[in-house]
PDB file of C-alpha atoms and ligand atoms in Angstrom:
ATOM      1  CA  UNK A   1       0.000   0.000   0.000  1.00  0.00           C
ATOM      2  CA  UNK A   2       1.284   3.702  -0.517  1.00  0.00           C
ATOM      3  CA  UNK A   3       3.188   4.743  -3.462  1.00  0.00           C
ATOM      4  CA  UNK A   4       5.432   7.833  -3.214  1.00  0.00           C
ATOM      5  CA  UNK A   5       3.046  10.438  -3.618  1.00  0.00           C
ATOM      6  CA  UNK A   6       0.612   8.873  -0.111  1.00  0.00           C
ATOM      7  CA  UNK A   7       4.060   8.630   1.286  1.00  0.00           C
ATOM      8  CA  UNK A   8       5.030  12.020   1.435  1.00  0.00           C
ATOM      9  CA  UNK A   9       1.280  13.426   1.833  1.00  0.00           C
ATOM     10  CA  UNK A  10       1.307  10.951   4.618  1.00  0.00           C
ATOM     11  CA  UNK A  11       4.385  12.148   6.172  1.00  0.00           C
ATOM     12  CA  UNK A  12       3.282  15.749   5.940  1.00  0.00           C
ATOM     13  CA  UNK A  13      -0.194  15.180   7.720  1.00  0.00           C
ATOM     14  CA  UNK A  14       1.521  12.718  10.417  1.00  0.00           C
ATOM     15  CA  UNK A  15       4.056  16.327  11.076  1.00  0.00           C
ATOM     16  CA  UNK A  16       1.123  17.946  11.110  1.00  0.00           C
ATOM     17  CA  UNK A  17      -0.926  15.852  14.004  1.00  0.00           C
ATOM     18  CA  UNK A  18       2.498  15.669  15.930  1.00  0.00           C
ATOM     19  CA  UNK A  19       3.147  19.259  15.505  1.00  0.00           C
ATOM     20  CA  UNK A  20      -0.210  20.154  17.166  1.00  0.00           C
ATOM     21  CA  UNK A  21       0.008  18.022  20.178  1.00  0.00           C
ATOM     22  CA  UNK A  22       3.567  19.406  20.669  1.00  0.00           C
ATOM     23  CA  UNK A  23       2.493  23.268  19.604  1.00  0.00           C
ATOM     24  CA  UNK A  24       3.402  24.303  23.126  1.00  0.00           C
ATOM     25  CA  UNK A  25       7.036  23.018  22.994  1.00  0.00           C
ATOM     26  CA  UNK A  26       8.146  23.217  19.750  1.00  0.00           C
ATOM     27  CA  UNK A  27      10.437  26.373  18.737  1.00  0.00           C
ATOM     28  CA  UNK A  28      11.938  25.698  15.604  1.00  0.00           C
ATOM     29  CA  UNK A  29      14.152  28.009  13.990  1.00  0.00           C
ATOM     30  CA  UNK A  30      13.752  28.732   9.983  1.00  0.00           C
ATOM     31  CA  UNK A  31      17.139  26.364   9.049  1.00  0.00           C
ATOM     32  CA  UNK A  32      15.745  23.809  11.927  1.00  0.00           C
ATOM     33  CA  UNK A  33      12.419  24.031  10.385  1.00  0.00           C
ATOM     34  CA  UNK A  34      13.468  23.681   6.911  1.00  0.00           C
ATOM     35  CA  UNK A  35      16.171  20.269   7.414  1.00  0.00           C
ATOM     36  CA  UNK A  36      13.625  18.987   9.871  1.00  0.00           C
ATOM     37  CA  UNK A  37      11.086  19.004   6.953  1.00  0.00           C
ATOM     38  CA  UNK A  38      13.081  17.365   4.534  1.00  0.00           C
ATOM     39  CA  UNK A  39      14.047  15.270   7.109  1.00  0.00           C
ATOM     40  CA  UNK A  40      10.063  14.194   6.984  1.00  0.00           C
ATOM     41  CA  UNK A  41       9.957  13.892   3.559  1.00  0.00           C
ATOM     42  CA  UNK A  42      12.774  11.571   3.473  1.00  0.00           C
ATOM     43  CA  UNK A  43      11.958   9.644   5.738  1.00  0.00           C
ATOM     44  CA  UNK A  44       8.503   8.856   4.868  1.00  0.00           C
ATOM     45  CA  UNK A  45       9.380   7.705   1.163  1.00  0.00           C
ATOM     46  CA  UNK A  46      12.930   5.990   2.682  1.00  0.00           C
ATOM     47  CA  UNK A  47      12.030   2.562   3.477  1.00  0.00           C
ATOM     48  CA  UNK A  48      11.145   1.992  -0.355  1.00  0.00           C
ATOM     49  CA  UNK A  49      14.758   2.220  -1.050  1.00  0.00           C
ATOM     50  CA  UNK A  50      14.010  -1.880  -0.999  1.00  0.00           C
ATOM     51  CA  UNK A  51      12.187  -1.589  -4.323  1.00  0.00           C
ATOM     52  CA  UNK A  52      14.277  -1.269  -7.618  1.00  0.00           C
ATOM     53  CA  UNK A  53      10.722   0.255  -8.945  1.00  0.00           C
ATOM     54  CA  UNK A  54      10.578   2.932  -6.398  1.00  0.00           C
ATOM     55  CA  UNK A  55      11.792   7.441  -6.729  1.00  0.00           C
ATOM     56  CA  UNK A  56      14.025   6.449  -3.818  1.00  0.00           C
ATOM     57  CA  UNK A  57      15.887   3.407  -4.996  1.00  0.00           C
ATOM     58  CA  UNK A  58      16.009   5.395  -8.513  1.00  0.00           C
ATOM     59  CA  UNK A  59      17.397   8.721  -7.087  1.00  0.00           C
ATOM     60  CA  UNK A  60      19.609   6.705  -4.467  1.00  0.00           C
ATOM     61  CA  UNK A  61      21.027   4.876  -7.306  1.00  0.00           C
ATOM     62  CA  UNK A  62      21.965   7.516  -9.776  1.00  0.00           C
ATOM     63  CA  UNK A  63      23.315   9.864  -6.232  1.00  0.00           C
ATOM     64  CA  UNK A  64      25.409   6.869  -5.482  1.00  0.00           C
ATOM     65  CA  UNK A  65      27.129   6.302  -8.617  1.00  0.00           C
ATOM     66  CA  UNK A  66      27.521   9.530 -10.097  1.00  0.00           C
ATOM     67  CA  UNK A  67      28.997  10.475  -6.544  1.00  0.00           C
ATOM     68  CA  UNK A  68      31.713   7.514  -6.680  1.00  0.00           C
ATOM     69  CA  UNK A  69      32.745   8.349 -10.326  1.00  0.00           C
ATOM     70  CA  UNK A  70      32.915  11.965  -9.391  1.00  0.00           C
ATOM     71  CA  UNK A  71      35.096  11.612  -6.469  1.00  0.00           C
ATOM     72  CA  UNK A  72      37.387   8.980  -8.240  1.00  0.00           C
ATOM     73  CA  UNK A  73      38.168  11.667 -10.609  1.00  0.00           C
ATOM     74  CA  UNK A  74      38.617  14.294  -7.977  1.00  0.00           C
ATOM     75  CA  UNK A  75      41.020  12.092  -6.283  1.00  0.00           C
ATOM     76  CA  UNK A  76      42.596   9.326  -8.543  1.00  0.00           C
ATOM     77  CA  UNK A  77      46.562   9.943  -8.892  1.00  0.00           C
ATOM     78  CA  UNK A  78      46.178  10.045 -12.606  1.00  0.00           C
ATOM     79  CA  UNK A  79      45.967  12.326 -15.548  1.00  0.00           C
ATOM     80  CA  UNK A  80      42.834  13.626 -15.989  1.00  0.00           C
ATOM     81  CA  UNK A  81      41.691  12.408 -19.253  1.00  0.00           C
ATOM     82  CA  UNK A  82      42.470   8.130 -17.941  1.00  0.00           C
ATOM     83  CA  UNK A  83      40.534   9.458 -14.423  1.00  0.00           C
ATOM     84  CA  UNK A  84      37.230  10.371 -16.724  1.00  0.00           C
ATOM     85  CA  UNK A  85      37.767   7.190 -18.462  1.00  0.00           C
ATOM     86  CA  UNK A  86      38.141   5.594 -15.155  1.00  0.00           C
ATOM     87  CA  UNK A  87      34.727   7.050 -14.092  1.00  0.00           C
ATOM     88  CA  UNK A  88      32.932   5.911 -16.914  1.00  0.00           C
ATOM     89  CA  UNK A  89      33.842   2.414 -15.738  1.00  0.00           C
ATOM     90  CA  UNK A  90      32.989   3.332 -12.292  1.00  0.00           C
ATOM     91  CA  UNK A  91      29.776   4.820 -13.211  1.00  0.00           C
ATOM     92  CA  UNK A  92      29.105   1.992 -14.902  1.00  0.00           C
ATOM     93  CA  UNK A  93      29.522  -0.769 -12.123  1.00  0.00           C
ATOM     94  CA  UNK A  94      27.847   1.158  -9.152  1.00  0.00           C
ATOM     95  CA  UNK A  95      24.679   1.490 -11.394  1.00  0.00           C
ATOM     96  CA  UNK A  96      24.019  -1.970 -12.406  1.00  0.00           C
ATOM     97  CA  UNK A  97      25.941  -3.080  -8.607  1.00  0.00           C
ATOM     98  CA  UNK A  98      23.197  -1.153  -6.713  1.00  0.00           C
ATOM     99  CA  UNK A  99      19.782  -2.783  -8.583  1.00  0.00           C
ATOM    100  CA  UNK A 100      21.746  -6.137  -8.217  1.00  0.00           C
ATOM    101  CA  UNK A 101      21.555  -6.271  -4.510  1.00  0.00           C
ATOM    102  CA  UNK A 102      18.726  -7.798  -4.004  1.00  0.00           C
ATOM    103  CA  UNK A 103      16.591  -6.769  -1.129  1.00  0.00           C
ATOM    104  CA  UNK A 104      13.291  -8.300   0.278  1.00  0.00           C
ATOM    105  CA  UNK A 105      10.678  -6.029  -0.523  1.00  0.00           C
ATOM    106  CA  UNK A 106       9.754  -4.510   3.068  1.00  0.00           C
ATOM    107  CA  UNK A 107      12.344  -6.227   4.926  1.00  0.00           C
ATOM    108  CA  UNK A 108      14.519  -5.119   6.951  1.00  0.00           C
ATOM    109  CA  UNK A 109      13.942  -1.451   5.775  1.00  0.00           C
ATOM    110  CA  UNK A 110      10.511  -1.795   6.884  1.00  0.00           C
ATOM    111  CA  UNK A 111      11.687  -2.493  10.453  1.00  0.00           C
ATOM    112  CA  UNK A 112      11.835  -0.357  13.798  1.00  0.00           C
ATOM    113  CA  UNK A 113      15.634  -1.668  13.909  1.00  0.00           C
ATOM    114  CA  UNK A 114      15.990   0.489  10.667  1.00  0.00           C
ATOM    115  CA  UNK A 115      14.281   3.173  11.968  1.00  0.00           C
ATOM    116  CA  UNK A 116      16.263   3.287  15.091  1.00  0.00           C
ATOM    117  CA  UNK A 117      19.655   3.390  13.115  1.00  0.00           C
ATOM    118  CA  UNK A 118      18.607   5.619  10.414  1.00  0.00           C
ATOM    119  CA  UNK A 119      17.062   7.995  12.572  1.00  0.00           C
ATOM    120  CA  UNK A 120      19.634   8.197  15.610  1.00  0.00           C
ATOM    121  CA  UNK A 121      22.431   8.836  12.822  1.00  0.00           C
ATOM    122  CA  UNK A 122      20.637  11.921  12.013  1.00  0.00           C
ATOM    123  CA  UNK A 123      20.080  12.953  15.360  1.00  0.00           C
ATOM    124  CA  UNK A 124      23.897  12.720  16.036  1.00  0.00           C
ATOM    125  CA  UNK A 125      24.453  14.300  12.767  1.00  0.00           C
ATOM    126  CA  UNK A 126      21.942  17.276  13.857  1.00  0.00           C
ATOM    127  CA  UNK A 127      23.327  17.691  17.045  1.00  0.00           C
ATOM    128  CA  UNK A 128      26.727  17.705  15.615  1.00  0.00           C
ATOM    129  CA  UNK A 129      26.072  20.084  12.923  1.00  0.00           C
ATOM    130  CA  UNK A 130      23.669  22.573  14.112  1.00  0.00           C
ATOM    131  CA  UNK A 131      22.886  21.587  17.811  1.00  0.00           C
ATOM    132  CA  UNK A 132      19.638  20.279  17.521  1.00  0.00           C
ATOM    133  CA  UNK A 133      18.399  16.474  17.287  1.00  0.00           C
ATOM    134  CA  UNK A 134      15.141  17.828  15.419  1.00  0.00           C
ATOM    135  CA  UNK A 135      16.030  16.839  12.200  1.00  0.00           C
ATOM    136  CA  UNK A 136      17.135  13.322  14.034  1.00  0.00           C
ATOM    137  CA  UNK A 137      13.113  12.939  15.287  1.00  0.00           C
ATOM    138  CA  UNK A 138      11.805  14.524  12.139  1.00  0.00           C
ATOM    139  CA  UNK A 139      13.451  11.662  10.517  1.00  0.00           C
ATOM    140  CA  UNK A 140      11.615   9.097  12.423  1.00  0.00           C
ATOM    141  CA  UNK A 141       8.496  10.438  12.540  1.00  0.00           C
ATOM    142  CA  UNK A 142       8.844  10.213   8.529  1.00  0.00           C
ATOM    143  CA  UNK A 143       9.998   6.340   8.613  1.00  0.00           C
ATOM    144  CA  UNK A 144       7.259   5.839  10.899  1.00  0.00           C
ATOM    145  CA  UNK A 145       4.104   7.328   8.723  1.00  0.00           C
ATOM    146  CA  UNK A 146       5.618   4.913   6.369  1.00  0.00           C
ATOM    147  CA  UNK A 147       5.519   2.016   7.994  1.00  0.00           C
ATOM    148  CA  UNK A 148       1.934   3.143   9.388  1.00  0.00           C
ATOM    149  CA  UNK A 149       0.788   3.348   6.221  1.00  0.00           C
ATOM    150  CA  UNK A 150       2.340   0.436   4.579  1.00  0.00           C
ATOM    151  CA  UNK A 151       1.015  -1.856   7.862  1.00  0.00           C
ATOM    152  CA  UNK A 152       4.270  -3.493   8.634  1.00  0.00           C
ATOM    153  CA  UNK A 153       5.291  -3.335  12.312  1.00  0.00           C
ATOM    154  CA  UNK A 154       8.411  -5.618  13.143  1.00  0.00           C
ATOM    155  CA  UNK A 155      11.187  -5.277  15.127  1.00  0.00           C
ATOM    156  CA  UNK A 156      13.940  -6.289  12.411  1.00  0.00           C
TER     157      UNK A 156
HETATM  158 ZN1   ZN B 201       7.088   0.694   1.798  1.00  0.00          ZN
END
C-alpha cells in the first residue's frame, strides 16, 4: 500500500498531528524548520529504497554512482583524461551493482531496527552540525508514517 506520492502526503499530515500536540514546545528556527522538513519527507518515502521500482531506490542509485565516479576523478593519482575514463567504468559498475543487490521487498527497511539506526544517525548528525536532534526525530516520525501506512510493524 502507498506509493510515493501517499508517502510524502502521509508524512506531511503525520508532522502535522504531531506538531499540534507538541504546539506548546516546539520552537523551531527557519534552518531547523526547513532540514527537519526534509528530514520528513525523506523519511517517509525511505524505506522503499528496498524496491528497484521505487523514486528512492532510482534517485539513491543515480546519487550513489555519479557520486563515486565523481570523487574517483577528484582524487585518482592520474591524468585527468584516464581518471574520466576511469569514471565511466565506475559509473558503470555502481549502477548496475546497486539494482543487483537484491533486497526483500519490506524487509529489513521496513523495520523499527531500521528506523532506530537511520534515525539516531541523524540525530547525532543534527546535534553535531547545528545543535539540535530535530532533524534526528523529524526523521523518524517520517519512517514511521511509512511504515503506518504500509502496515508493517516488526522489530527487524
Ligand atoms: Zn514501503
Amino acid at each position: 500500500m502507498g506509493d510515493f506520492r501517499e508517502h510524502v502526503l502521509f508524512g506531511f499530515l503525520a508532522a502535522a498531528l504531531v506538531s499540534y500536540f507538541l504546539k506548546d514546545m516546539l520552537v523551531l528556527n527557519p534552518i531547523e524548520t526547513m532540514v527537519s522538513s526534509i528530514a520528513i519527507v525523506v523519511g517517509s518515502v525511505l524505506p522503499d529504497i528496498d524496491h528497484k521500482n521505487a523514486y528512492v531506490h532510482r534517485a539513491a542509485k543515480a546519487f550513489f554512482s555519479i557520486g563515486l565516479a565523481i570523487l574517483g576523478i577528484v582524487f585518482l593519482p592520474l591524468p585527468l583524461h584516464v581518471r574520466f575514463a576511469v569514471a565511466s567504468g565506475i559509473f558503470l559498475l555502481s549502477y548496475v551493482g546497486f539494482s543487483s543487490i537484491r533486497m526483500k521487498h519490506r524487509g529489513f527497511t521496513h523495520s523499527f531496527t531500521f528506523l532506530l539506526l537511520v534515525s539516531s544517525g541523524v540525530v547525532v548528525g543534527g546535534v553535531y552540525s547545528f545543535a539540535s536532534p530535530l532533524p534526528g526525530i523529524a526523521m523518524a516520525l517520517g519512517i514511521l508514517s511509512h511504515l503506518t501506512l504500509d502496515q508493517e510493524f516488526k522489530m527487524t
